[in-house]
Coordinates of C-alpha atoms and ligand atoms in Angstrom, one line a residue:
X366 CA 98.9 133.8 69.0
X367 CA 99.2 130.0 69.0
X368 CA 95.6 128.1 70.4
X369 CA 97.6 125.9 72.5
X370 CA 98.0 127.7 76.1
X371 CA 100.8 126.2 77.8
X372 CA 100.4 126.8 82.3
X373 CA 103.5 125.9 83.6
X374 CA 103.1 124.8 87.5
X375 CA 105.9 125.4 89.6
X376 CA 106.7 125.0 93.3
X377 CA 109.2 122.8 95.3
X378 CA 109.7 119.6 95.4
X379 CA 106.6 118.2 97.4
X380 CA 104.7 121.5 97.0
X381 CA 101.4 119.4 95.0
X382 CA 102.5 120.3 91.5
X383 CA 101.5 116.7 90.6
X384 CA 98.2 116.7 92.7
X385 CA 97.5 120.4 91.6
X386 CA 98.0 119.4 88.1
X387 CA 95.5 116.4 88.0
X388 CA 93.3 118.5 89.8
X389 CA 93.8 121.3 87.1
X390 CA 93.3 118.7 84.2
X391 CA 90.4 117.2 85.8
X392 CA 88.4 120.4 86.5
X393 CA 89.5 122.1 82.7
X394 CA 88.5 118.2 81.0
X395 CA 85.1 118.8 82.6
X396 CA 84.6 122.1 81.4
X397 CA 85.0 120.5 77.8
X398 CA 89.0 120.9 77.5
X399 CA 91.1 118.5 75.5
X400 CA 94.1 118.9 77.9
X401 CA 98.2 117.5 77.3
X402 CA 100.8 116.9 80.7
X403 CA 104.5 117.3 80.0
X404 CA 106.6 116.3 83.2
X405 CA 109.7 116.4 83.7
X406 CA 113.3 115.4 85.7
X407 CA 117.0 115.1 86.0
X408 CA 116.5 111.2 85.3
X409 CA 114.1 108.5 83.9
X410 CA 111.8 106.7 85.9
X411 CA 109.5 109.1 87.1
X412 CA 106.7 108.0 89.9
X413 CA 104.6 111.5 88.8
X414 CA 104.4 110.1 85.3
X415 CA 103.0 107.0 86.1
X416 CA 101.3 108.3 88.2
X417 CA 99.2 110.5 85.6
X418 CA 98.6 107.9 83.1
X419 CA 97.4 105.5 85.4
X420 CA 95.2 108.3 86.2
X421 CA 93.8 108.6 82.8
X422 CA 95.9 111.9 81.9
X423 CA 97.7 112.2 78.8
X424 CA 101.5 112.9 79.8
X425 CA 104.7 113.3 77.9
X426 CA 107.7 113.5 79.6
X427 CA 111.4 115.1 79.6
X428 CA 113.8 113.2 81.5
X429 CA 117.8 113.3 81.6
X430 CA 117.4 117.4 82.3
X431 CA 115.7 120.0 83.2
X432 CA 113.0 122.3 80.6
X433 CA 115.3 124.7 81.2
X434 CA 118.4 123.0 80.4
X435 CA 116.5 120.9 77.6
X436 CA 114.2 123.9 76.4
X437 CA 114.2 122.2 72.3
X438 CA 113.1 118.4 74.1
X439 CA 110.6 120.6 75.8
X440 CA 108.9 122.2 72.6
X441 CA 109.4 118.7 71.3
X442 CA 106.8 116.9 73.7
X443 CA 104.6 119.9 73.2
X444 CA 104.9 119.6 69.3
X445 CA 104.3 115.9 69.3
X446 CA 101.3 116.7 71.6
X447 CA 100.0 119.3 69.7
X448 CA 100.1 117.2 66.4
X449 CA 98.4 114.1 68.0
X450 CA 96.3 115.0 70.9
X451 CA 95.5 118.3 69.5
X452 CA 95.1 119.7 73.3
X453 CA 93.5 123.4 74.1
X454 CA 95.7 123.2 76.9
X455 CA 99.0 122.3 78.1
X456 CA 100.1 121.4 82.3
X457 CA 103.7 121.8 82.4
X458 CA 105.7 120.2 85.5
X459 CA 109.2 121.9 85.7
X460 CA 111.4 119.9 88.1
X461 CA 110.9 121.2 92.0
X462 CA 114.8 122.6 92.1
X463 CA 114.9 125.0 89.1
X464 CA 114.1 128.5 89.2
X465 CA 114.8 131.5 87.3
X466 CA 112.0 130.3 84.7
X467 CA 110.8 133.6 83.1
X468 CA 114.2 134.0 82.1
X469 CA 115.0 130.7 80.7
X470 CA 111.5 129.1 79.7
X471 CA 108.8 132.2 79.6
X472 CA 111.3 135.1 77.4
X473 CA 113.1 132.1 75.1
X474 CA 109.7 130.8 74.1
X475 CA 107.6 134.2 73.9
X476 CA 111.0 135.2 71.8
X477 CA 111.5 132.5 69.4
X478 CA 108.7 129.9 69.6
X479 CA 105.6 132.1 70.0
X480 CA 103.5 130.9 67.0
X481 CA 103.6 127.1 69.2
X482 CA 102.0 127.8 72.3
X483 CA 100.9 130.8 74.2
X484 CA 102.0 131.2 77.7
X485 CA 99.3 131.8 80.9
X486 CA 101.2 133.1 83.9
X487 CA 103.3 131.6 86.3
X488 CA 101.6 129.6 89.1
X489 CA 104.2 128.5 91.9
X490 CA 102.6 125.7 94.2
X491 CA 103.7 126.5 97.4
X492 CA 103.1 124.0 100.6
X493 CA 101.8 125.7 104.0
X494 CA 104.4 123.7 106.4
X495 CA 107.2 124.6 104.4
X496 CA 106.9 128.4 104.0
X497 CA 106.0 127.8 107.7
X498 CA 109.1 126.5 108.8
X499 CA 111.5 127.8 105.7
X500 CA 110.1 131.9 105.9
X501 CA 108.2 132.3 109.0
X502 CA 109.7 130.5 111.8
X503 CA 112.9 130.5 110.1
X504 CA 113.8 126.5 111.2
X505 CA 114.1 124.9 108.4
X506 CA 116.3 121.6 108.5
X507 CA 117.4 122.3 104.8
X508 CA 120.9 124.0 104.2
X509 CA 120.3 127.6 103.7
X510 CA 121.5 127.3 99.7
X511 CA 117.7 125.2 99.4
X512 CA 115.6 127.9 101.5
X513 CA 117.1 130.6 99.1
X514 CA 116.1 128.3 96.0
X515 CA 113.0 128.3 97.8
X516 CA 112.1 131.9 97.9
X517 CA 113.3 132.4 94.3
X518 CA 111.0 130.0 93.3
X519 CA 107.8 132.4 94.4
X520 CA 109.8 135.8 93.9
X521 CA 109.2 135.1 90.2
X522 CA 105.3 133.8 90.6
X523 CA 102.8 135.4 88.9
X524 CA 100.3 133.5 91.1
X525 CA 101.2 131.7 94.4
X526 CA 99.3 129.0 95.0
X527 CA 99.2 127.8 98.9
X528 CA 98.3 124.0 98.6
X529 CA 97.0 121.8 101.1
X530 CA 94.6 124.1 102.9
X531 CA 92.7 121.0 104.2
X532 CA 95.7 120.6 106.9
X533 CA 95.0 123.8 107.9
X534 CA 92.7 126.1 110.2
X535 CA 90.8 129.0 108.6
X536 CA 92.9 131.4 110.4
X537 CA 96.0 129.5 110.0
X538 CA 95.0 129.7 105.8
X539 CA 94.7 133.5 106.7
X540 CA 97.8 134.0 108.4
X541 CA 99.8 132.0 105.9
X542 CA 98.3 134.2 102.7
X543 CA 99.2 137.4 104.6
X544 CA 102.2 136.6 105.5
X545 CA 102.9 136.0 101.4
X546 CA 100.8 139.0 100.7
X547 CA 103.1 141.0 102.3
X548 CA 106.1 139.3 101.2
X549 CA 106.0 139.3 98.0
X550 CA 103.7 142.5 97.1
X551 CA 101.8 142.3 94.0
X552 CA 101.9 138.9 93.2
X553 CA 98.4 137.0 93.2
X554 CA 97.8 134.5 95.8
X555 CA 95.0 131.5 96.1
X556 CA 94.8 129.1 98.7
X557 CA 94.0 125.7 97.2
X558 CA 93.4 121.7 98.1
X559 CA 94.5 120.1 95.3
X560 CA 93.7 116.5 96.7
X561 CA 90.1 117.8 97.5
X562 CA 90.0 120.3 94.6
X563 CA 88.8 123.1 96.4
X564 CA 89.4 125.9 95.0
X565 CA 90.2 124.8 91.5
X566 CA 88.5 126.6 89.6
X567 CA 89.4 129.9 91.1
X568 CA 92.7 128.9 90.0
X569 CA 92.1 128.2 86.7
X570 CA 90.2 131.4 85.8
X571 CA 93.1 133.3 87.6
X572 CA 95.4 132.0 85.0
X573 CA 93.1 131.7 82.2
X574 CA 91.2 134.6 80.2
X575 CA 93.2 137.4 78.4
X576 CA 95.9 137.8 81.7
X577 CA 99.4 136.9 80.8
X578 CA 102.5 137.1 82.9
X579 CA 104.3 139.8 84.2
X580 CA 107.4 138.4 83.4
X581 CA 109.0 139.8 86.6
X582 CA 113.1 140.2 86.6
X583 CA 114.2 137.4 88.8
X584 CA 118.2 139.0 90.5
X585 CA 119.4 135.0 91.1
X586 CA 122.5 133.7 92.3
X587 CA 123.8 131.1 89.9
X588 CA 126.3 129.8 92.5
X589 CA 123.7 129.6 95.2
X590 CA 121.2 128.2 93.0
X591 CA 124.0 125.6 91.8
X592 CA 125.0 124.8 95.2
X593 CA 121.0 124.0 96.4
X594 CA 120.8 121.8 93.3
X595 CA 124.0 120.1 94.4
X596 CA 123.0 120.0 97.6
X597 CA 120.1 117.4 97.2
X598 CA 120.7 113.5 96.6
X599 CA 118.6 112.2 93.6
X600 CA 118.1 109.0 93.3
X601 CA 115.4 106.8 91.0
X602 CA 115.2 103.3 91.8
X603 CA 113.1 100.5 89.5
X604 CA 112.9 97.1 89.4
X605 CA 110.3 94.1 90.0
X606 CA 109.4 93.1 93.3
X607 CA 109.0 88.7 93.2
X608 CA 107.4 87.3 96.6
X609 CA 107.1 83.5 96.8
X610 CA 103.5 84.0 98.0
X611 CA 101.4 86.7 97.6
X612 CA 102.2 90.1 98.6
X613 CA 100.1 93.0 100.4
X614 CA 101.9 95.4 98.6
X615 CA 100.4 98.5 100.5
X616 CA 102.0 97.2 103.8
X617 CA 105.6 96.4 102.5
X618 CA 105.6 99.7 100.5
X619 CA 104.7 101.8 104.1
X620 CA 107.2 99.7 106.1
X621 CA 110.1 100.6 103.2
X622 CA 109.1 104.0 102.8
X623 CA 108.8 104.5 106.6
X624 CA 112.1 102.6 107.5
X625 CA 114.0 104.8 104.8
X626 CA 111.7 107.9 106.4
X627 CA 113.3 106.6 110.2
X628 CA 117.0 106.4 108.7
X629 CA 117.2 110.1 107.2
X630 CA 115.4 111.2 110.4
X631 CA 117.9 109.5 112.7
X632 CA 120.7 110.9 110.9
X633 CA 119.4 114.3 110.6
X634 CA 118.8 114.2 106.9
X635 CA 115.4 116.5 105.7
X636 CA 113.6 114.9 102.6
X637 CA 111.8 116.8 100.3
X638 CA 110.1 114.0 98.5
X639 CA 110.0 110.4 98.6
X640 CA 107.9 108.7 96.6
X641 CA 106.9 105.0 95.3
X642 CA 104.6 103.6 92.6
X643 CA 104.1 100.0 92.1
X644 CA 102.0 98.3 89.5
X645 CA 101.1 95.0 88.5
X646 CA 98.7 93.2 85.7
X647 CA 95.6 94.1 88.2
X648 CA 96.1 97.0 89.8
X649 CA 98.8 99.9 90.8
X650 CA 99.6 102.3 94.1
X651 CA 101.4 105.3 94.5
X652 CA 102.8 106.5 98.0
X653 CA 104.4 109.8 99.0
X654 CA 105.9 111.8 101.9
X655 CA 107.7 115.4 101.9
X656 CA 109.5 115.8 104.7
X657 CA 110.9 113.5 107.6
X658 CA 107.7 114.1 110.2
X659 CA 105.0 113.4 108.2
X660 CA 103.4 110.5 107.8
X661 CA 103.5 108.1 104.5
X662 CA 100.7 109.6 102.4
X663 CA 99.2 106.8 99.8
X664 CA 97.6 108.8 97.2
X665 CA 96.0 105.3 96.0
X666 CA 96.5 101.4 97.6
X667 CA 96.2 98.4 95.6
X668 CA 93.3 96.6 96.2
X669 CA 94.3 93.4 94.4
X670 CA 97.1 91.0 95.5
X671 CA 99.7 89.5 93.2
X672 CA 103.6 88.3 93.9
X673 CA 105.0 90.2 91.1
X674 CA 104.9 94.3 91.2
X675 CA 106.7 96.3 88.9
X676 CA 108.8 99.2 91.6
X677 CA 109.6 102.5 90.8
X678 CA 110.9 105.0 93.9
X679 CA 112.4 108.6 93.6
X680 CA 114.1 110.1 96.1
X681 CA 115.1 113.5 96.7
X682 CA 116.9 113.8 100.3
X683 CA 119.2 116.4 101.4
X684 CA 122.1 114.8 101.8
X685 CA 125.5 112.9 99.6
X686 CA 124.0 110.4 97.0
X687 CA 126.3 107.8 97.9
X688 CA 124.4 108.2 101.5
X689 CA 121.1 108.4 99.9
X690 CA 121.4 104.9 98.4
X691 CA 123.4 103.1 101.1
X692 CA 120.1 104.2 103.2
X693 CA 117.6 103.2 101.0
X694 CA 119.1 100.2 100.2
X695 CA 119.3 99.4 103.7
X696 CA 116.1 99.6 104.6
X697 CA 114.7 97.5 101.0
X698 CA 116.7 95.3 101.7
X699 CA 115.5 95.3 105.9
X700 CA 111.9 94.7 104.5
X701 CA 112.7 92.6 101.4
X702 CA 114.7 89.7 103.9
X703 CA 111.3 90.0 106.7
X704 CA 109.2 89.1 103.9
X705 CA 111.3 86.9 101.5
X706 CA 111.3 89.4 99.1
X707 CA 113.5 89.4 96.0
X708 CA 114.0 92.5 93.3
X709 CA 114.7 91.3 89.8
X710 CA 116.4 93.7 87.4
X711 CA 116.9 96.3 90.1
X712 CA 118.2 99.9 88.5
X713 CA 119.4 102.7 90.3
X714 CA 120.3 105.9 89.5
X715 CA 121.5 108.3 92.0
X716 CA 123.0 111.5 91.2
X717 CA 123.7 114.6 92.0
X718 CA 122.8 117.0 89.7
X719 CA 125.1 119.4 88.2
X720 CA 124.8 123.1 87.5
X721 CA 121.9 124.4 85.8
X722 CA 123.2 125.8 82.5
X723 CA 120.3 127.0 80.6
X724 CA 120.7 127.3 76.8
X725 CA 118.4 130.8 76.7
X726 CA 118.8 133.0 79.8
X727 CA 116.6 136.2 78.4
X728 CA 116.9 139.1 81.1
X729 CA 115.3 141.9 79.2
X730 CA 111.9 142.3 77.5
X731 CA 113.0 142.3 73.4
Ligands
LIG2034 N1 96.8 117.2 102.4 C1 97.1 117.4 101.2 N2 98.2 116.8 100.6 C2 98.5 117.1 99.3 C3 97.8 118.0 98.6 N3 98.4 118.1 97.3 C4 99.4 117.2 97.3 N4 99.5 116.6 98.5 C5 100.4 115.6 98.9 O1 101.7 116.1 98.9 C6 102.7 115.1 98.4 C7 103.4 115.7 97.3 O2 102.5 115.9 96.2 P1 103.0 116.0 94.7 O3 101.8 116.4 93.9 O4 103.7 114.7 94.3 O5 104.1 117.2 94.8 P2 105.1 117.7 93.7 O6 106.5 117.1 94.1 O7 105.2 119.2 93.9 O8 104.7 117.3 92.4 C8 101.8 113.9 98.1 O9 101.8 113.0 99.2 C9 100.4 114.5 97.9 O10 99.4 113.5 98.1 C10 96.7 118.7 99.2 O11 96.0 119.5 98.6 N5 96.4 118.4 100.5
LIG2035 MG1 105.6 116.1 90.9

C-alpha cells in the first residue's frame, strides 16, 4: 500500500467541495499532516485554485478535462506532488458534473496505479437547499437530466456529507439526514459546516483509519449523464480590471455578480455556481453564489484599494453558452460604463462541455 492517501471530495457544483476541502486541509495540517490539493475543470482559470493558494494550501490543478476523462494528468499532479511536497495526504476536487467515479477514478487506480496512492472512501458534499428542492420537494428549476446527475452523484457515496448545517435548524439538520438515511440505505452520512468547521474532524476520522470504500456499482445512464453535462453553460472569464481612480473592488464585484445573478433570474435561468476572484499587488477577494435566490456570498473582501485588479469569474448556469456570455457580458459591461471601468486583456472561454468519455470505465471488482 502506497503512504500517500488520496480523499477524493465530490458533490455538485456549489455543494462546499472547496470550503470543505480547506476546512479538511486545515484541520489534518493541525494534527501534524503534510497535505497536497489537486483541483480540477473543463477549462483554465479556475477561481477555487486561487482561491487555495491564496489561502496558503498547496494545489495542483487539471484543467482542459475532467479526472475522469484525464485520469494519466491526474496521477501526474499527484506524482509531481508526491516527489516535491512529499504530502501524507491528498484532497482531490473532481469537477461538480461528473459521476460514475468508482468506476472510472476508484477501480482504474486501485487496478493499475495502486503502489501511488491509496484511496479513503468516497465523500460526496451535498448542500441542504438543494437536496431540499431537487429530492424532497421535488421543484427544482434544473432540467430533470441535472437532478438525475445529481442523485447519481450520492448513489455512489461512501460518505454523504450534508454541508452548510449553520443555515439550518436542528430539526431541519435532522430531517434532512433522515431523509438521506433512508434514501440511500447504508451509506454513511455527517452533517458538516465547512465555513465554520464544525464537524471536521468527525469527517476526517470517518474517512481516515483502516475503512476503505465500498466501491458500490453505480447503473448510470451515459446519455442522461451527457445530456446534464451538456445541459449547463461554462464559461471562465479573466482579465484586468483598470479604473482611472481607485476602485472598491468589493462593491463593483457584488453589483456585477448580482446584476448577472438578476439577468438569469429574470430569464428563468437556475445557476449552480457563480463565482469571482480578484487580486491585486496588496490584497485579493473571492465572491460566490449557487443558485439564483441567494444572496452574493464573499468568502473574503479586499481590504486594500488599488485601480488595477487582476479578474477571474466562472460560471456555470443552466442555460446555451452563447446566452451565458451575452448575459454576463451585459451586466460587466452595465457596471464597468457606471464606474469608468475598463478590462484589459479580457479572455473568455465558454463552452459547453461535451460527453464524458472516460479512458477506464471498470464495472467489476478484478
Ligand atoms: N453557509 C455556508 N456556506 C458554505 C459552506 N460551505 C461552502 N459554502 C458556500 O457555498 C458556496 C460554494 O462553495 P464552494 O466550496 O465553492 O463549492 P464547490 O463548488 O462545491 O467547490 C460558497 O459561497 C461558499 O462560501 C458552509 O458550510 N456554510
Ligand atoms: Mg469548487
Amino acid at each position: 500500500m502506497a503512504d500517500t492517501q488520496l480523499i477524493v471530495i465530490g458533490g455538485f457544483l456549489g455543494a462546499g467541495k472547496t470550503t470543505s476541502i480547506l476546512s479538511m486541509a486545515k484541520y489534518l495540517m493541525k494534527e501534524g499532516k503534510r497535505v497536497g490539493i489537486v483541483t480540477n475543470d473543463q477549462a483554465s482559470g479556475l477561481v477555487d485554485t486561487y482561491f487555495l493558494k491564496s489561502s496558503g494550501m498547496s494545489v495542483l490543478e487539471v484543467t482542459g478535462g475532467c479526472f475522469c476523462c484525464n485520469i494519466e494528468r491526474f496521477l501526474e499532479k499527484i506524482h509531481e506532488l508526491t516527489n516535491e511536497e512529499k504530502p501524507e495526504v491528498i484532497l482531490a476536487e473532481p469537477v461538480g458534473s461528473c459521476t460514475d467515479l468508482i468506476a472510472t477514478i476508484f477501480k482504474p487506480i486501485k487496478k493499475n496505479f495502486n503502489s501511488i496512492v491509496t484511496l479513503r472512501p468516497l465523500s460526496v458534499v451535498v448542500d441542504p437547499k438543494r437536496i431540499k428542492r431537487l429530492m424532497m420537494e421535488k421543484n427544482s428549476s434544473f432540467h430533470s437530466e441535472i437532478n438525475y446527475l445529481f442523485t447519481k452523484q450520492l448513489e455512489e457515496a461512501d460518505v454523504i456529507v450534508l454541508n452548510k448545517i449553520d443555515t439550518l435548524s436542528s430539526d431541519e439538520t435532522d430531517s434532512i439526514i433522515k431523509f438521506i438515511n433512508d434514501k440511500f440505505k447504508g451509506t454513511e452520512v455527517i452533517g458538516v459546516s465547512a465555513v465554520e468547521g464544525k464537524n471536521i474532524e468527525r469527517w476526517a476520522n470517518i474517512i481516515a483509519g483502516d475503512r476503505i470504500s465500498a466501491e458500490k456499482f453505480l447503473d448510470v445512464n451515459y446519455d442522461i449523464y451527457a445530456d446534464a453535462e451538456s445541459r449547463l453553460g461554462w464559461l471562465n472569464l479573466s482579465g484586468m480590471i483598470c479604473c482611472e481612480k481607485e476602485l472598491d473592488i468589493n462593491s463593483f464585484i457584488y453589483e456585477f455578480m448580482n446584476a448577472a445573478k438578476d439577468k438569469f433570474e429574470n430569464n428563468g435561468y437556475e445557476i449552480a455556481h457563480l463565482k469571482a476572484y480578484v487580486v491585486n499587488e496588496k490584497d485579493w477577494a473571492k465572491a460566490s453564489v449557487t443558485s439564483v435566490d441567494e444572496e452574493i456570498y464573499f468568502n473574503k473582501r479586499a481590504d486594500a484599494d488599488g485601480d488595477k485588479w487582476n479578474i477571474i469569474v466562472n460560471a456555470r448556469v443552466d442555460i446555451a453558452p452563447e446566452n451565458l456570455q451575452t448575459h454576463l457580458k451585459e451586466a460587466l459591461n452595465e457596471k464597468m460604463s457606471d464606474l469608468k471601468i475598463n478590462i484589459e486583456q479580457l479572455s473568455i472561454q465558454c463552452f459547453r462541455p461535451g460527453r464524458p468519455t472516460p479512458k477506464y470505465r471498470i464495472h467489476d471488482n478484478m
